[in-house]
PDB file of C-alpha atoms in Angstrom:
ATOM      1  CA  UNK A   1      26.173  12.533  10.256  1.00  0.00           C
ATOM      2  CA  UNK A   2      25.236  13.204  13.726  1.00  0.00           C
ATOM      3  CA  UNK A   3      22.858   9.972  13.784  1.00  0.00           C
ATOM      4  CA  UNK A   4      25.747   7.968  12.496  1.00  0.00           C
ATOM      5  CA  UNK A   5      28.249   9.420  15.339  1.00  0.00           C
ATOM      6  CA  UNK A   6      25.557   8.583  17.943  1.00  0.00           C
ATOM      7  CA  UNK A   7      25.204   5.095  16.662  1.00  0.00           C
ATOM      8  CA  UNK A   8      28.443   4.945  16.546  1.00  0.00           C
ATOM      9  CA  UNK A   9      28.782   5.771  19.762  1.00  0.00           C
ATOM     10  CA  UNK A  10      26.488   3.305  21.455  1.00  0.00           C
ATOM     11  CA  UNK A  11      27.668  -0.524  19.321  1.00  0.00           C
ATOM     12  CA  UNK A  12      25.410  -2.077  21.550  1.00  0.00           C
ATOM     13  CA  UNK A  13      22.300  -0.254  20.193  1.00  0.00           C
ATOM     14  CA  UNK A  14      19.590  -0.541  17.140  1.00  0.00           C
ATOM     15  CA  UNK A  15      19.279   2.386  14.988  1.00  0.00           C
ATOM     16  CA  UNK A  16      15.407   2.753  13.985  1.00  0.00           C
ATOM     17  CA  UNK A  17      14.553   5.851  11.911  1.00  0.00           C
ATOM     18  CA  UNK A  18      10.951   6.331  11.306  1.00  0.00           C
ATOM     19  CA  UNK A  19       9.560   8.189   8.225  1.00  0.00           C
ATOM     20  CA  UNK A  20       7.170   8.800   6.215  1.00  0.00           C
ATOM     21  CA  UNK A  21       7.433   8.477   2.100  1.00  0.00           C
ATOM     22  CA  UNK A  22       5.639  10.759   0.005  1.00  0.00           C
ATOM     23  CA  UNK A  23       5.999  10.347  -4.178  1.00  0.00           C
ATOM     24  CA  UNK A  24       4.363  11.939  -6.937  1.00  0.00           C
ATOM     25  CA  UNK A  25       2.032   9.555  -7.568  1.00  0.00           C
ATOM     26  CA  UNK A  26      -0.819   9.302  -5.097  1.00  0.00           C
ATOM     27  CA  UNK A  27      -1.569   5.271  -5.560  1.00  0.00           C
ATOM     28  CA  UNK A  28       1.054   4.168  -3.758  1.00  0.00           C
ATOM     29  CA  UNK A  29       0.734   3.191   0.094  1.00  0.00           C
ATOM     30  CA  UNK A  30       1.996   0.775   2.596  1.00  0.00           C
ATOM     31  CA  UNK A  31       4.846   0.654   5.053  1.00  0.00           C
ATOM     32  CA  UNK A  32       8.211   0.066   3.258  1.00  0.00           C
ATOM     33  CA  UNK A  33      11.190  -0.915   5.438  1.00  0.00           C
ATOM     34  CA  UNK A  34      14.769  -0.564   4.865  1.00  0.00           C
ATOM     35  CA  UNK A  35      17.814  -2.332   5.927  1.00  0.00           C
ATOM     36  CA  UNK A  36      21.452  -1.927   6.470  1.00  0.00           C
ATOM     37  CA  UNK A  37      23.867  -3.889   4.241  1.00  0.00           C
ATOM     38  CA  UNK A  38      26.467  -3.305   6.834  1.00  0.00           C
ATOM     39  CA  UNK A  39      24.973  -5.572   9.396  1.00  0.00           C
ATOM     40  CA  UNK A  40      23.762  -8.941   9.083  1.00  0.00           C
ATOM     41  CA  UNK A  41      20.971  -8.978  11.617  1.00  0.00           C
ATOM     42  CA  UNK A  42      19.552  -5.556   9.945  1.00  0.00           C
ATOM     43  CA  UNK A  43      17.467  -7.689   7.656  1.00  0.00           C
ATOM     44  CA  UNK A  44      15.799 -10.124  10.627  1.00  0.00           C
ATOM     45  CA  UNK A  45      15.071  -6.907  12.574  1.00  0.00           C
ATOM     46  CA  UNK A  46      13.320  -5.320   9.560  1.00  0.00           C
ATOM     47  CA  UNK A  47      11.723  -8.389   8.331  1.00  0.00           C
ATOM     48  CA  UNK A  48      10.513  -8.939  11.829  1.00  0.00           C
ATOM     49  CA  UNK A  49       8.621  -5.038  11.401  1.00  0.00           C
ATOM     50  CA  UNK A  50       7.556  -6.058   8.118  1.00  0.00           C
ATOM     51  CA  UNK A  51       5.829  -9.095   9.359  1.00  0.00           C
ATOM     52  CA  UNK A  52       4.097  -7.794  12.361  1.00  0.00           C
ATOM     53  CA  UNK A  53       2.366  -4.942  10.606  1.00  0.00           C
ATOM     54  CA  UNK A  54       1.291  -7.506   7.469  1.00  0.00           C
ATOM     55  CA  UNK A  55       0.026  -9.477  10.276  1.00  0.00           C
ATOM     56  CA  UNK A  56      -1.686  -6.785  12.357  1.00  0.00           C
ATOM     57  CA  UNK A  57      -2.376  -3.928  10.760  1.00  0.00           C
ATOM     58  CA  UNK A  58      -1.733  -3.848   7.075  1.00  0.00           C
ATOM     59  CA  UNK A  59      -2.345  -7.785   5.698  1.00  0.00           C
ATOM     60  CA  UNK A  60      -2.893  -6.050   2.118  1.00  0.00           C
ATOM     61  CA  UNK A  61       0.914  -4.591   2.427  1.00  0.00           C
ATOM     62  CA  UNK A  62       2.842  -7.042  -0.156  1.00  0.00           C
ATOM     63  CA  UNK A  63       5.991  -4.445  -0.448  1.00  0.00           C
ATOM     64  CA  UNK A  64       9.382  -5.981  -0.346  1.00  0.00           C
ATOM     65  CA  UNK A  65      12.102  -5.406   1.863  1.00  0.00           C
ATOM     66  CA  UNK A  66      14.615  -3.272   0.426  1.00  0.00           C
ATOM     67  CA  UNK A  67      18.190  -3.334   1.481  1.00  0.00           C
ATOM     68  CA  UNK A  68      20.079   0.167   1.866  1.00  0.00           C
ATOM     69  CA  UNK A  69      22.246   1.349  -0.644  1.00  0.00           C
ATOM     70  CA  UNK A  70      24.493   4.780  -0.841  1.00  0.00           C
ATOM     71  CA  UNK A  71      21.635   7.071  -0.892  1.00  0.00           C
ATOM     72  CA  UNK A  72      20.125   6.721   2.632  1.00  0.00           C
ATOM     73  CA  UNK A  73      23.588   8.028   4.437  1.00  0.00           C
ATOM     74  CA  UNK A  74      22.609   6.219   7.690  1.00  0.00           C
ATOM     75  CA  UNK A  75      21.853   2.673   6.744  1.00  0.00           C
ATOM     76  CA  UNK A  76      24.912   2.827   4.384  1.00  0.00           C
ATOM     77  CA  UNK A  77      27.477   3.766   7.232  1.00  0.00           C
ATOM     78  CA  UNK A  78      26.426   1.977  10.570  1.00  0.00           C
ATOM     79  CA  UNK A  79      27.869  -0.782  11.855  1.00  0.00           C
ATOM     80  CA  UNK A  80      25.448  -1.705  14.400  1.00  0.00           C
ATOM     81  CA  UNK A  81      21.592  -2.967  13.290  1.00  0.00           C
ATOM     82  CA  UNK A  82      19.661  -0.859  11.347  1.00  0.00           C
ATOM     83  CA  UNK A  83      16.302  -0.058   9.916  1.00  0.00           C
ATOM     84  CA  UNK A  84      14.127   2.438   8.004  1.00  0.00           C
ATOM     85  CA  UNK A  85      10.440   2.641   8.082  1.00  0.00           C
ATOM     86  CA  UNK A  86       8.722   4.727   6.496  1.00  0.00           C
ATOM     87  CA  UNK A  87       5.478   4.281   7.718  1.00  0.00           C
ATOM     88  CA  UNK A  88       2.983   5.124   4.796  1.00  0.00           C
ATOM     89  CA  UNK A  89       3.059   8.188   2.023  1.00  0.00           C
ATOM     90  CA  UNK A  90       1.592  11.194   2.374  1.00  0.00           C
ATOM     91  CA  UNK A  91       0.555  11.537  -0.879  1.00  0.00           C
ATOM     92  CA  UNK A  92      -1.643   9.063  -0.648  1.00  0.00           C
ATOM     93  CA  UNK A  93      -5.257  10.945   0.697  1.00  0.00           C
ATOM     94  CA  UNK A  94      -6.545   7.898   2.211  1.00  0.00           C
ATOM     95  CA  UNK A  95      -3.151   6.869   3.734  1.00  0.00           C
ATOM     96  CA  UNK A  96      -2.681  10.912   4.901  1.00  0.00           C
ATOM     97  CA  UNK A  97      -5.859  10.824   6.959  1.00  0.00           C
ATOM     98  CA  UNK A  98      -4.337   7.313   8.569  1.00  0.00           C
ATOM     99  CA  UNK A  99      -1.130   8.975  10.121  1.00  0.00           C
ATOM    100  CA  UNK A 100      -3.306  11.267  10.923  1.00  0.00           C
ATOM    101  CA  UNK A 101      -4.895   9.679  13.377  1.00  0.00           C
ATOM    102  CA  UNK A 102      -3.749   8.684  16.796  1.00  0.00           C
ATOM    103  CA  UNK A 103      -5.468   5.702  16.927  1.00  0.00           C
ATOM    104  CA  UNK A 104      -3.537   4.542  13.652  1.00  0.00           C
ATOM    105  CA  UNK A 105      -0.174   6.130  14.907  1.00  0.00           C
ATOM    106  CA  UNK A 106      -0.660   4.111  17.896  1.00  0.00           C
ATOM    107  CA  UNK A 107      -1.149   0.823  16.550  1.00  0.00           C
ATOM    108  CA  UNK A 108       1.999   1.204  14.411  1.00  0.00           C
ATOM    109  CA  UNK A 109       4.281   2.834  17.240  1.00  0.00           C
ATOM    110  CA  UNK A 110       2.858  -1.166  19.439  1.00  0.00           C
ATOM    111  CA  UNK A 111       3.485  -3.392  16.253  1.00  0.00           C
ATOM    112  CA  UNK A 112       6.899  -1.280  15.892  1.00  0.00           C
ATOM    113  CA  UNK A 113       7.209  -2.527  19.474  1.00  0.00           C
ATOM    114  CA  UNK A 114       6.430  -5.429  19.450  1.00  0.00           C
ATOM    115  CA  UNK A 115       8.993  -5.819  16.559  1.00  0.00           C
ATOM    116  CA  UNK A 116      11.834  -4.899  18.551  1.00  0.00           C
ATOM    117  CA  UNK A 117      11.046  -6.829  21.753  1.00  0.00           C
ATOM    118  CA  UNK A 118      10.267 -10.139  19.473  1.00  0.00           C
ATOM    119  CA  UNK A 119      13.999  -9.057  17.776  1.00  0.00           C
ATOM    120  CA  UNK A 120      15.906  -8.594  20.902  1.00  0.00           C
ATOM    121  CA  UNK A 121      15.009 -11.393  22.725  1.00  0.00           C
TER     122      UNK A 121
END
């Protein structure tokens, strides 16, 4: 609630939350993003992310966008453009020792980026 009030409080923002997914089976990987329903240019901003890291760092990464629904508060509520990534699972081993690294974590925070600079121009 206090993420919504500070969107909320700033219309002429983007609301990016950045996550990381974890399930009970460990085969799963990839970057999944997220977008609001309530906001029509959620889904360019988050197809934007998807296609820069497909592009640059993850070309095997063939997971769909998903759009929001009641369950992620956040994306549900806010009127202003918004996005979840959640940026690989940790149950994955091979994708744990990834976001691990800082070499990895950098490359996603520049394609993130990149993203939003391609987005708000």
């Amino acid at each position: 609630k206090n993420r919504l009030k500070l969107a909320e409080e700033n219309p002429n923002s983007i609301y990016v939350g950045i996550h990381m997914n974890k399930f009970s089976e460990a085969q799963y990987s990839g970057l999944q993003v997220y977008y609001s329903p309530e906001n029509p240019t959620s889904y360019p901003l988050a197809l934007d992310i998807k296609n820069t890291v497909h592009q640059h760092l993850q070309p095997q990464n063939n997971r769909p966008l998903k759009r929001a629904d009641s369950t992620i508060y956040i994306l549900h509520r806010a009127k202003i453009p918004s996005v979840l990534v959640e940026c690989g699972f940790l149950s994955n081993e091979g994708e744990l020792e990834l976001l691990k690294s800082e070499d990895y974590q950098r490359a996603l925070a520049i394609n993130l980026f990149a993203s939003l600079v391609k987005y708000a121009n």
